[in-house]
Amino acid sequence: MAPIVRMNGINKRFLGVDALKDIDLELHAGEVHALVGENGAGKSTLMKILAGAHRPDTGTIVLNGQLVSFASPVHAQRAGIAIVHQEMTLLPDRSVAENVYLGREPVRRGHVDRARMQAATADLLDRLGERGITPRTPVRRLPVAQQQVVEIVKALSMDARVIAMDEPTAALAEHEVELLYDLVGRLRADGIAVLYVSHRMREVFDLSQRITVLKDGALVTSAATTEMTPDQLVRAMVGRPLDAMFPDRAKTRGPVRVSVRGGGNERLRDITIDLAAGEIVGLAGLQGAGRSAVARALTGVDPLTRGEVEVDDRPVRIRSPRAAIRHGIAHVTEDRKGEGLALRQTVRDNTMLVRNAVFGRSRIDVDRLLGSVGLAAGRTGQEVRFLSGGNQQKVVLAKWLAVAPKVLVADEPTRGIDVGAKRGVYELLRELACSGVAILMISSELPELIGMSDRILVMRDGHLAGELPAGSSEEAVMALATGSGA
Amino acid sequence: MTATQAAQPVRHNATSRGRVTPTLMVYLALVVLLVVGSVLVAMRGGVLLDHGGILNILTRSTVLGLVAIGQTMVILTGSLDLSPAYLIGLCSLIAAETMAGDPGMVVPAVLLTVGFAALVGLVNGLVITALKVNAFIATLGVALIIRGYLENTYTGPAGSVPRGFQHLGYDRIGPVPLSTVVMLVIAVAVWWYLTRTKGGYHVYAVGGDAEVARLSGIRTGRTIVMTHVLCSVMAGLAALFLVSRLGSGAPLVGADGGYDLESIAAVVLGGTLLSGGRGGVAGTIGGVLILATLDTVFDDLGVTPFLKDVVRGAVLIVAVALYARSQLARRAR
Amino acid sequence: MTRTQARRTRFAPGTVPVLVVLAVLLVALAFVGTAYQQPAGYLALLKRAAPLMILAIGQYFVIVSGGFDLSVGSLVTAEVVIAARLIDGDDSATGWVILVLLLIGAVVGLVNGVITTRLLVPSFIVTLGMLLVLDGAVFLWTGGAPRGALSDSFRTIGRQGIDGVPVIGQVPWSVVVLAVLVTMAVVFMRGPTGRTLVAVGDNETAVWLGGGRVERLRTLAFVLSGLSAAVAAILLGGFAGVSAQVGDGLEFRVITAVVLGGVVLGGGRGSVVAAMAGALTLESLFSLLNLLGVSGGLESTVQGVIIIAAVAYAAIDWRRKRA
């Protein structure tokens, strides 16, 4: 059968860097095609080209046998290609129906035909078996998973024959993921071609019929899902023996720097953790299991309301980020641009940010500090927004090094940076640990977490499900995280 | 702001009782104010809501109401207009000088005034969207340009309107001035436009999240320009009403009325978010009526006019603080 | 590219254009007005510009941290009127009245700041409300027209100067005050608190997560703005005397000045020196127009045109143009 979409020889360069090199991709009706690869491999770029948000430098897109070229996402939508974004693109103050038909409101005799709009939305919701949502509800009142349903309904309302989903489970809790599985199944049954962008093994094997692997902008392999094993897929994604990516583990474990006993708050219960100088402790768990909540509790963002915390054997209360920092706890946040950096300020100002804000004293040798994280000295006067993701993350690390923390909580420290820069971050974290910092590292990428951690704590539903030693298998972690294998 | 971000803090907001919409709050406040005001005035032996009192409140509401209706549309898109005050002054002169007492010139003068106002709105909108100048600066700049022209060209009132035109300002239907009726009709039309038409939907979308609107195929620039044109046209109409009452054009009639900042005050008092995307004309009219009622009550109580400003400022801050309370969780601190 | 960028940041982005315009205006003044062929001419210009420049310092703090202060014009008027009423011609009262004025400025700023940060009301609305309150309160208190009089010693600061300085003759006190405040502002902005304040305007979440006290910093900015209005009022009262119109339109003029200096509304960008340069540029421009015989009425028009032009110029995405 002929494919709905055939992308041929797609090339794209950004600022002189190859984002995509000669990619071919076919999407068939009723088929889920998984597009996998590490962050920075080019998945999003390829998807955006398909959806008209970027134009390829060279290469062709054939849709239903016709050569097409989209000037904007709106043109792609009209041609039947819709995208479900990782970040929601809904207006929180408008109703479900108004969001679904945003920009395409049905008009009757000069005014918006609200009845028709709401009925059509209700029909689509029915078609997806989603009964918890009424078309008139403001989107603000819906939980994130249902907002995603609205996004998908929006795609369906455009009569999309091709739907691209960008990491659709990223914002979902575990039970919500099941809902998404059902949804994708229904889309398939309706004969829609789904491009499913993800780097999660389980989803890819559960959902897809075909897998295409990208690495550093190039197509590594494309095969039927039944012909692949998870091992092969990981190797194709990483492209090198995993072990070579990670620095050697530490040999010594120093005194405990921070300990939590029976910690809890709205999202966490009975958290007991010791972090010792010199070790990197990995925190694993599914999305929504409470990994970030632990990070935010330790660093005073969403403080613990129960339990005891000790830093260097002294009881402390951490009620704000400022308090955490004063006790020597640093926080590399998940959202680098939104929470970590003042993008329009210079590298120097960002490096000094915490020191200035909390301690407000004496200068330090910023150049040397930046050198130690691997940033060239000539960069200090540059605005941070002009740096690559990897270099931005180095600035974030330098910002915390400037206050010489005892404990570093790193939430997804390699998100959105390229493979080379990742290796730099790994080495930095390990060096820090060796210099006596206790590190708690959170990552959704299991190979990375396993490769880096001296031991791994696994979370499930807001509590610690167990602890695994260094070098445990992904299966062991997943078993604990899902509560299945135990 | 994406929905994800907005929705996240909800978990902090345990008491989500907020079904009382701002619009309802405004009208409740108005009722309370009318009751309290009536009692206070009655204690001094007067009647607040007699024929004269109602007339007074409505007359005061008309001009500010018109400007605030326009301002509502502009603010809903996330923009702002600081130019109405001086634009009203200039429009009053254009109208009065074109009419120059000649009844035959009324229609051309009205058309010219409205057309000129629309042109100024177009300039506002284009400076904001095409030159990418912050709305505050763009409309302040345009206001200053007009002000300079007025100060340079006029020293006092000029032009005159024919008697017939004064009917617009002075005729009444019962206790309701004709001009108020016109204002309310326009308010209903704009309400219909905002809540029932595609263009109105897009106004909310642009103010809610311009990027999302753009990705949905909405021409955000065009939407912003259009609201600015409409806002300026409202200012032009306001000028026509003022001229019909004054009998001539006056350069500072708008500035003295403080219609720029006061219209913004009325809009946010009416529950529209200054950053756009939420609110509406109904609340704005409530805000305008509150301001006018306050004025009238103070007049009836014989309070010095200066206290009015004090109370007005305090009311404004308190009202917006109350609206902000319902979203206090937004920042989750 | 990287190189020039690193070097250019010695001036904050947006600073260079305003300095170029200022230089051109200052040279032009010398060609047009004979008074400007002596240093004294420029000193007189500085003296005239000092109040606006000082207000620009205060407004800069507020704008760079992401806010607006629309209340400064009314605050200046209020301060002058209050000063006249309190001093009432009595020279011995000058000292404590100045302290009271500074205190009032600080308190007004504090109220602005606390309402903005704690009640989460947009600063535009808060300071607009404050504008109304101040306008009303002052006249309520004075009964409609300013009463009392300023003392000679009070007016000295705005009017007089240090005489007998070689080459330039008299150095006005206002210029001395300005110089002191400029120095303090520059030192402050280079220090940790100043740097953090700018970061608040850029990304307050990052500052909060980095341990900064966002509310306190933003409140501080309003307090400094209130203080700047108090100082400007002292200078203006001395220079121009008591009037109920002394502060009219100053809030918009000072915002124009700050924006002209390349400081971006919304925060996070621009330098305090550039903000003051913007104020001086504005005053120089008015002086020049005056010398060229342009009517005073057109001052506003000129102000309107340049504020739009300055921001439109800054909004051009040079990087994109190049690419």
CSV table of C-alpha atoms in Angstrom, one decimal, chain C:
chain,number,residue,atom,x,y,z
C,1,MET,CA,32.0,38.3,16.1
C,2,THR,CA,32.5,36.8,19.5
C,3,ARG,CA,35.3,39.2,20.0
C,4,THR,CA,33.5,42.4,19.2
C,5,GLN,CA,30.6,41.2,21.3
C,6,ALA,CA,32.8,40.6,24.3
C,7,ARG,CA,34.3,44.0,23.9
C,8,ARG,CA,31.0,45.8,23.3
C,9,THR,CA,29.5,44.6,26.5
C,10,ARG,CA,31.7,47.1,28.3
C,11,PHE,CA,28.7,49.3,27.4
C,12,ALA,CA,25.5,47.6,28.2
C,13,PRO,CA,23.5,46.8,25.0
C,14,GLY,CA,21.6,49.8,23.8
C,15,THR,CA,23.9,52.3,25.4
C,16,VAL,CA,25.9,53.3,22.4
C,17,PRO,CA,23.2,54.8,20.3
C,18,VAL,CA,22.0,57.1,23.0
C,19,LEU,CA,25.6,58.3,23.7
C,20,VAL,CA,26.1,59.0,20.0
C,21,VAL,CA,22.9,61.0,19.8
C,22,LEU,CA,23.8,62.8,22.9
C,23,ALA,CA,27.3,63.7,21.6
C,24,VAL,CA,25.8,65.0,18.4
C,25,LEU,CA,23.3,67.1,20.3
C,26,LEU,CA,25.9,68.6,22.5
C,27,VAL,CA,28.1,69.5,19.6
C,28,ALA,CA,25.1,71.0,17.8
C,29,LEU,CA,24.3,73.1,20.8
C,30,ALA,CA,27.8,74.7,20.6
C,31,PHE,CA,27.1,75.7,17.0
C,32,VAL,CA,23.7,77.1,17.6
C,33,GLY,CA,23.9,78.8,20.9
C,34,THR,CA,26.6,81.1,22.0
C,35,ALA,CA,26.1,80.2,25.6
C,36,TYR,CA,27.4,76.8,24.8
C,37,GLN,CA,30.7,78.0,23.7
C,38,GLN,CA,31.6,78.3,27.4
C,39,PRO,CA,31.7,75.4,29.9
C,40,ALA,CA,29.2,77.3,31.9
C,41,GLY,CA,26.6,76.8,29.2
C,42,TYR,CA,26.8,73.1,29.6
C,43,LEU,CA,26.8,73.3,33.3
C,44,ALA,CA,23.5,75.3,33.1
C,45,LEU,CA,22.2,72.5,30.9
C,46,LEU,CA,23.2,69.9,33.5
C,47,LYS,CA,21.6,72.0,36.2
C,48,ARG,CA,18.3,72.1,34.3
C,49,ALA,CA,18.5,68.4,33.5
C,50,ALA,CA,19.5,67.2,37.0
C,51,PRO,CA,16.0,66.6,38.3
C,52,LEU,CA,15.0,64.5,35.3
C,53,MET,CA,18.3,62.6,35.4
C,54,ILE,CA,17.8,61.9,39.0
C,55,LEU,CA,14.3,60.7,38.4
C,56,ALA,CA,15.6,58.6,35.6
C,57,ILE,CA,17.9,56.8,38.0
C,58,GLY,CA,15.0,55.9,40.2
C,59,GLN,CA,12.7,54.9,37.3
C,60,TYR,CA,15.5,52.8,35.9
C,61,PHE,CA,15.6,50.6,39.0
C,62,VAL,CA,11.9,50.0,38.7
C,63,ILE,CA,11.8,49.4,35.0
C,64,VAL,CA,14.9,47.2,34.9
C,65,SER,CA,13.4,45.0,37.6
C,66,GLY,CA,10.2,44.6,35.4
C,67,GLY,CA,7.9,47.3,36.7
C,68,PHE,CA,6.6,50.8,36.1
C,69,ASP,CA,6.4,53.8,38.4
C,70,LEU,CA,3.7,56.2,37.2
C,71,SER,CA,3.5,57.9,40.5
C,72,VAL,CA,6.7,60.0,40.4
C,73,GLY,CA,5.2,63.0,38.8
C,74,SER,CA,2.5,63.4,41.4
C,75,LEU,CA,5.0,62.6,44.1
C,76,VAL,CA,7.2,65.4,43.0
C,77,THR,CA,4.3,67.8,43.1
C,78,ALA,CA,3.2,66.5,46.5
C,79,GLU,CA,6.7,66.9,47.9
C,80,VAL,CA,7.1,70.4,46.7
C,81,VAL,CA,3.7,71.4,48.0
C,82,ILE,CA,4.3,69.7,51.3
C,83,ALA,CA,7.7,71.4,51.6
C,84,ALA,CA,6.2,74.8,51.1
C,85,ARG,CA,3.5,74.2,53.6
C,86,LEU,CA,5.9,72.8,56.3
C,87,ILE,CA,8.7,75.3,55.9
C,88,ASP,CA,6.4,78.3,55.4
C,89,GLY,CA,9.3,80.6,54.9
C,90,ASP,CA,11.1,79.5,58.0
C,91,ASP,CA,14.8,78.9,57.3
C,92,SER,CA,15.4,76.9,60.4
C,93,ALA,CA,12.9,74.3,59.3
C,94,THR,CA,14.9,73.4,56.1
C,95,GLY,CA,16.9,70.6,57.6
C,96,TRP,CA,14.1,68.5,59.1
C,97,VAL,CA,11.8,69.2,56.3
C,98,ILE,CA,14.3,67.7,53.8
C,99,LEU,CA,14.5,64.6,56.0
C,100,VAL,CA,10.7,64.4,56.1
C,101,LEU,CA,10.5,64.7,52.3
C,102,LEU,CA,13.0,61.9,51.8
C,103,LEU,CA,11.0,59.8,54.3
C,104,ILE,CA,7.8,60.5,52.4
C,105,GLY,CA,9.4,59.5,49.2
C,106,ALA,CA,10.6,56.3,50.7
C,107,VAL,CA,7.3,55.4,52.3
C,108,VAL,CA,5.4,56.0,49.0
C,109,GLY,CA,7.9,53.8,47.2
C,110,LEU,CA,7.5,51.2,50.0
C,111,VAL,CA,3.7,51.2,49.6
C,112,ASN,CA,4.0,50.9,45.8
C,113,GLY,CA,6.4,48.0,46.2
C,114,VAL,CA,4.6,46.1,48.9
C,115,ILE,CA,1.3,46.3,47.1
C,116,THR,CA,2.9,45.2,43.8
C,117,THR,CA,4.9,42.3,45.3
C,118,ARG,CA,2.6,41.1,48.0
C,119,LEU,CA,-0.9,41.7,46.6
C,120,LEU,CA,0.3,40.8,43.0
C,121,VAL,CA,-1.3,43.9,41.5
C,122,PRO,CA,0.5,45.0,38.3
C,123,SER,CA,2.7,47.9,39.1
C,124,PHE,CA,1.1,49.9,36.3
C,125,ILE,CA,-2.1,49.8,38.3
C,126,VAL,CA,-0.6,50.3,41.7
C,127,THR,CA,1.3,53.4,40.7
C,128,LEU,CA,-1.6,54.7,38.7
C,129,GLY,CA,-3.7,54.4,41.9
C,130,MET,CA,-0.9,56.0,43.9
C,131,LEU,CA,-0.9,58.8,41.3
C,132,LEU,CA,-4.6,59.5,41.9
C,133,VAL,CA,-4.2,59.2,45.7
C,134,LEU,CA,-1.3,61.6,45.8
C,135,ASP,CA,-3.0,64.1,43.5
C,136,GLY,CA,-6.1,64.1,45.6
C,137,ALA,CA,-4.5,63.9,49.0
C,138,VAL,CA,-2.1,66.8,48.5
C,139,PHE,CA,-4.8,69.1,47.4
C,140,LEU,CA,-7.2,67.9,49.9
C,141,TRP,CA,-4.6,68.9,52.5
C,142,THR,CA,-3.8,72.2,51.0
C,143,GLY,CA,-7.3,73.0,50.1
C,144,GLY,CA,-6.8,73.4,46.4
C,145,ALA,CA,-3.9,75.8,46.1
C,146,PRO,CA,-0.4,75.4,47.4
C,147,ARG,CA,0.2,77.5,50.5
C,148,GLY,CA,3.3,78.5,52.4
C,149,ALA,CA,6.7,79.3,51.0
C,150,LEU,CA,10.0,77.6,50.6
C,151,SER,CA,12.9,79.0,52.6
C,152,ASP,CA,16.0,80.5,51.0
C,153,SER,CA,18.2,77.8,52.3
C,154,PHE,CA,15.9,75.2,50.8
C,155,ARG,CA,16.0,76.9,47.5
C,156,THR,CA,19.8,77.2,47.5
C,157,ILE,CA,20.2,73.6,46.5
C,158,GLY,CA,18.2,74.0,43.3
C,159,ARG,CA,19.4,77.5,42.5
C,160,GLN,CA,22.8,78.2,43.8
C,161,GLY,CA,26.2,76.6,43.5
C,162,ILE,CA,29.8,76.6,44.5
C,163,ASP,CA,31.2,79.9,43.3
C,164,GLY,CA,34.7,80.7,42.2
C,165,VAL,CA,35.7,77.4,40.7
C,166,PRO,CA,38.5,78.1,38.2
C,167,VAL,CA,37.7,77.9,34.5
C,168,ILE,CA,34.0,77.1,34.8
C,169,GLY,CA,33.0,79.6,37.4
C,170,GLN,CA,30.0,78.3,39.4
C,171,VAL,CA,29.3,74.6,39.9
C,172,PRO,CA,25.6,74.3,40.8
C,173,TRP,CA,24.7,72.3,43.8
C,174,SER,CA,22.3,70.3,41.8
C,175,VAL,CA,25.2,69.1,39.6
C,176,VAL,CA,27.1,68.1,42.7
C,177,VAL,CA,24.1,66.2,44.0
C,178,LEU,CA,23.7,64.6,40.6
C,179,ALA,CA,27.3,63.6,40.5
C,180,VAL,CA,27.1,62.0,43.9
C,181,LEU,CA,23.9,60.1,43.0
C,182,VAL,CA,25.3,58.9,39.7
C,183,THR,CA,28.3,57.6,41.4
C,184,MET,CA,26.2,55.8,44.0
C,185,ALA,CA,23.9,54.4,41.3
C,186,VAL,CA,26.8,53.1,39.3
C,187,VAL,CA,28.5,51.5,42.3
C,188,PHE,CA,25.2,50.0,43.3
C,189,MET,CA,24.5,48.5,39.9
C,190,ARG,CA,27.9,46.9,39.8
C,191,GLY,CA,27.4,45.4,43.2
C,192,PRO,CA,25.7,42.1,44.0
C,193,THR,CA,22.3,43.7,44.8
C,194,GLY,CA,22.3,45.7,41.5
C,195,ARG,CA,23.2,42.7,39.4
C,196,THR,CA,20.5,40.6,41.1
C,197,LEU,CA,17.9,43.4,40.5
C,198,VAL,CA,18.5,43.3,36.8
C,199,ALA,CA,18.3,39.5,36.8
C,200,VAL,CA,14.9,39.8,38.6
C,201,GLY,CA,13.6,41.8,35.6
C,202,ASP,CA,15.0,39.1,33.2
C,203,ASN,CA,13.8,35.9,35.0
C,204,GLU,CA,12.5,36.3,38.5
C,205,THR,CA,11.9,32.5,38.8
C,206,ALA,CA,15.6,31.9,38.2
C,207,VAL,CA,16.5,34.5,40.9
C,208,TRP,CA,14.0,33.0,43.4
C,209,LEU,CA,15.4,29.5,42.8
C,210,GLY,CA,18.8,30.9,43.1
C,211,GLY,CA,18.0,32.1,46.6
C,212,GLY,CA,17.2,35.8,45.8
C,213,ARG,CA,14.6,37.7,47.7
C,214,VAL,CA,12.6,38.8,44.7
C,215,GLU,CA,9.8,40.7,46.5
C,216,ARG,CA,12.3,42.6,48.6
C,217,LEU,CA,14.4,43.5,45.6
C,218,ARG,CA,11.5,44.8,43.6
C,219,THR,CA,10.2,46.7,46.6
C,220,LEU,CA,13.7,48.2,47.0
C,221,ALA,CA,13.4,49.5,43.4
C,222,PHE,CA,10.2,51.3,44.2
C,223,VAL,CA,11.7,52.8,47.4
C,224,LEU,CA,14.7,54.1,45.4
C,225,SER,CA,12.3,55.5,42.8
C,226,GLY,CA,10.4,57.3,45.6
C,227,LEU,CA,13.6,58.7,47.0
C,228,SER,CA,14.7,59.9,43.6
C,229,ALA,CA,11.4,61.7,43.3
C,230,ALA,CA,12.0,63.4,46.7
C,231,VAL,CA,15.4,64.6,45.6
C,232,ALA,CA,14.1,65.8,42.3
C,233,ALA,CA,11.4,67.7,44.1
C,234,ILE,CA,13.9,69.4,46.3
C,235,LEU,CA,15.9,70.5,43.3
C,236,LEU,CA,12.8,71.5,41.3
C,237,GLY,CA,11.3,73.4,44.2
C,238,GLY,CA,14.5,75.4,44.5
C,239,PHE,CA,14.9,75.9,40.8
C,240,ALA,CA,11.3,76.6,39.9
C,241,GLY,CA,9.6,77.5,43.1
C,242,VAL,CA,6.3,76.3,44.5
C,243,SER,CA,3.6,75.3,42.0
C,244,ALA,CA,0.9,72.7,41.8
C,245,GLN,CA,2.0,71.9,38.3
C,246,VAL,CA,5.7,71.3,39.0
C,247,GLY,CA,5.4,67.5,38.5
C,248,ASP,CA,2.9,67.4,35.7
C,249,GLY,CA,3.8,64.9,33.0
C,250,LEU,CA,7.1,64.1,34.7
C,251,GLU,CA,6.2,60.4,34.9
C,252,PHE,CA,5.9,60.0,31.2
C,253,ARG,CA,8.8,62.3,30.5
C,254,VAL,CA,11.1,60.2,32.7
C,255,ILE,CA,9.9,56.9,31.2
C,256,THR,CA,10.6,58.4,27.8
C,257,ALA,CA,14.1,59.3,29.0
C,258,VAL,CA,14.8,55.9,30.4
C,259,VAL,CA,13.5,54.1,27.3
C,260,LEU,CA,15.4,56.5,25.1
C,261,GLY,CA,18.5,55.3,27.0
C,262,GLY,CA,17.8,51.8,25.6
C,263,VAL,CA,16.3,50.4,28.8
C,264,VAL,CA,13.7,47.9,27.8
C,265,LEU,CA,10.2,48.0,29.3
C,266,GLY,CA,9.6,44.7,30.9
C,267,GLY,CA,12.9,44.6,32.5
C,268,GLY,CA,16.2,42.8,32.4
C,269,ARG,CA,18.0,45.1,30.0
C,270,GLY,CA,19.8,48.4,30.0
C,271,SER,CA,22.2,50.4,32.1
C,272,VAL,CA,21.6,53.2,34.6
C,273,VAL,CA,24.2,55.4,32.9
C,274,ALA,CA,22.3,55.0,29.7
C,275,ALA,CA,19.0,55.9,31.4
C,276,MET,CA,20.5,59.1,32.6
C,277,ALA,CA,22.1,59.8,29.3
C,278,GLY,CA,18.6,59.4,27.9
C,279,ALA,CA,17.3,62.1,30.3
C,280,LEU,CA,20.2,64.4,29.4
C,281,THR,CA,19.6,63.8,25.7
C,282,LEU,CA,15.9,64.7,26.1
C,283,GLU,CA,16.8,68.0,27.9
C,284,SER,CA,19.5,68.8,25.3
C,285,LEU,CA,17.1,68.2,22.5
C,286,PHE,CA,14.6,70.6,24.1
C,287,SER,CA,17.3,73.2,24.6
C,288,LEU,CA,18.4,72.8,21.0
C,289,LEU,CA,14.9,73.2,19.7
C,290,ASN,CA,14.4,76.2,21.9
C,291,LEU,CA,17.5,77.8,20.4
C,292,LEU,CA,16.3,76.9,16.9
C,293,GLY,CA,13.2,78.8,17.7
C,294,VAL,CA,10.9,75.8,17.7
C,295,SER,CA,7.8,76.6,19.8
C,296,GLY,CA,7.7,75.1,23.3
C,297,GLY,CA,4.4,73.6,22.4
C,298,LEU,CA,6.0,71.2,20.0
C,299,GLU,CA,8.2,69.8,22.8
C,300,SER,CA,5.7,67.0,23.3
C,301,THR,CA,5.5,66.2,19.7
C,302,VAL,CA,9.3,65.9,19.5
C,303,GLN,CA,9.2,63.7,22.6
C,304,GLY,CA,6.6,61.5,21.1
C,305,VAL,CA,8.4,61.0,17.8
C,306,ILE,CA,11.7,60.2,19.4
C,307,ILE,CA,10.3,57.8,21.9
C,308,ILE,CA,8.7,55.8,19.2
C,309,ALA,CA,11.8,56.0,17.0
C,310,ALA,CA,14.1,55.0,19.8
C,311,VAL,CA,12.1,51.9,20.7
C,312,ALA,CA,11.5,51.0,17.0
C,313,TYR,CA,15.2,51.2,16.4
C,314,ALA,CA,15.9,49.0,19.4
C,315,ALA,CA,13.3,46.5,18.3
C,316,ILE,CA,15.1,45.9,15.0
C,317,ASP,CA,16.5,42.4,15.2
C,318,TRP,CA,20.0,43.1,13.9
C,319,ARG,CA,21.1,39.5,14.1
C,320,ARG,CA,18.2,38.4,11.9
C,321,LYS,CA,18.9,41.2,9.5
C,322,ARG,CA,22.4,40.1,9.1
C,323,ALA,CA,21.4,36.5,8.5
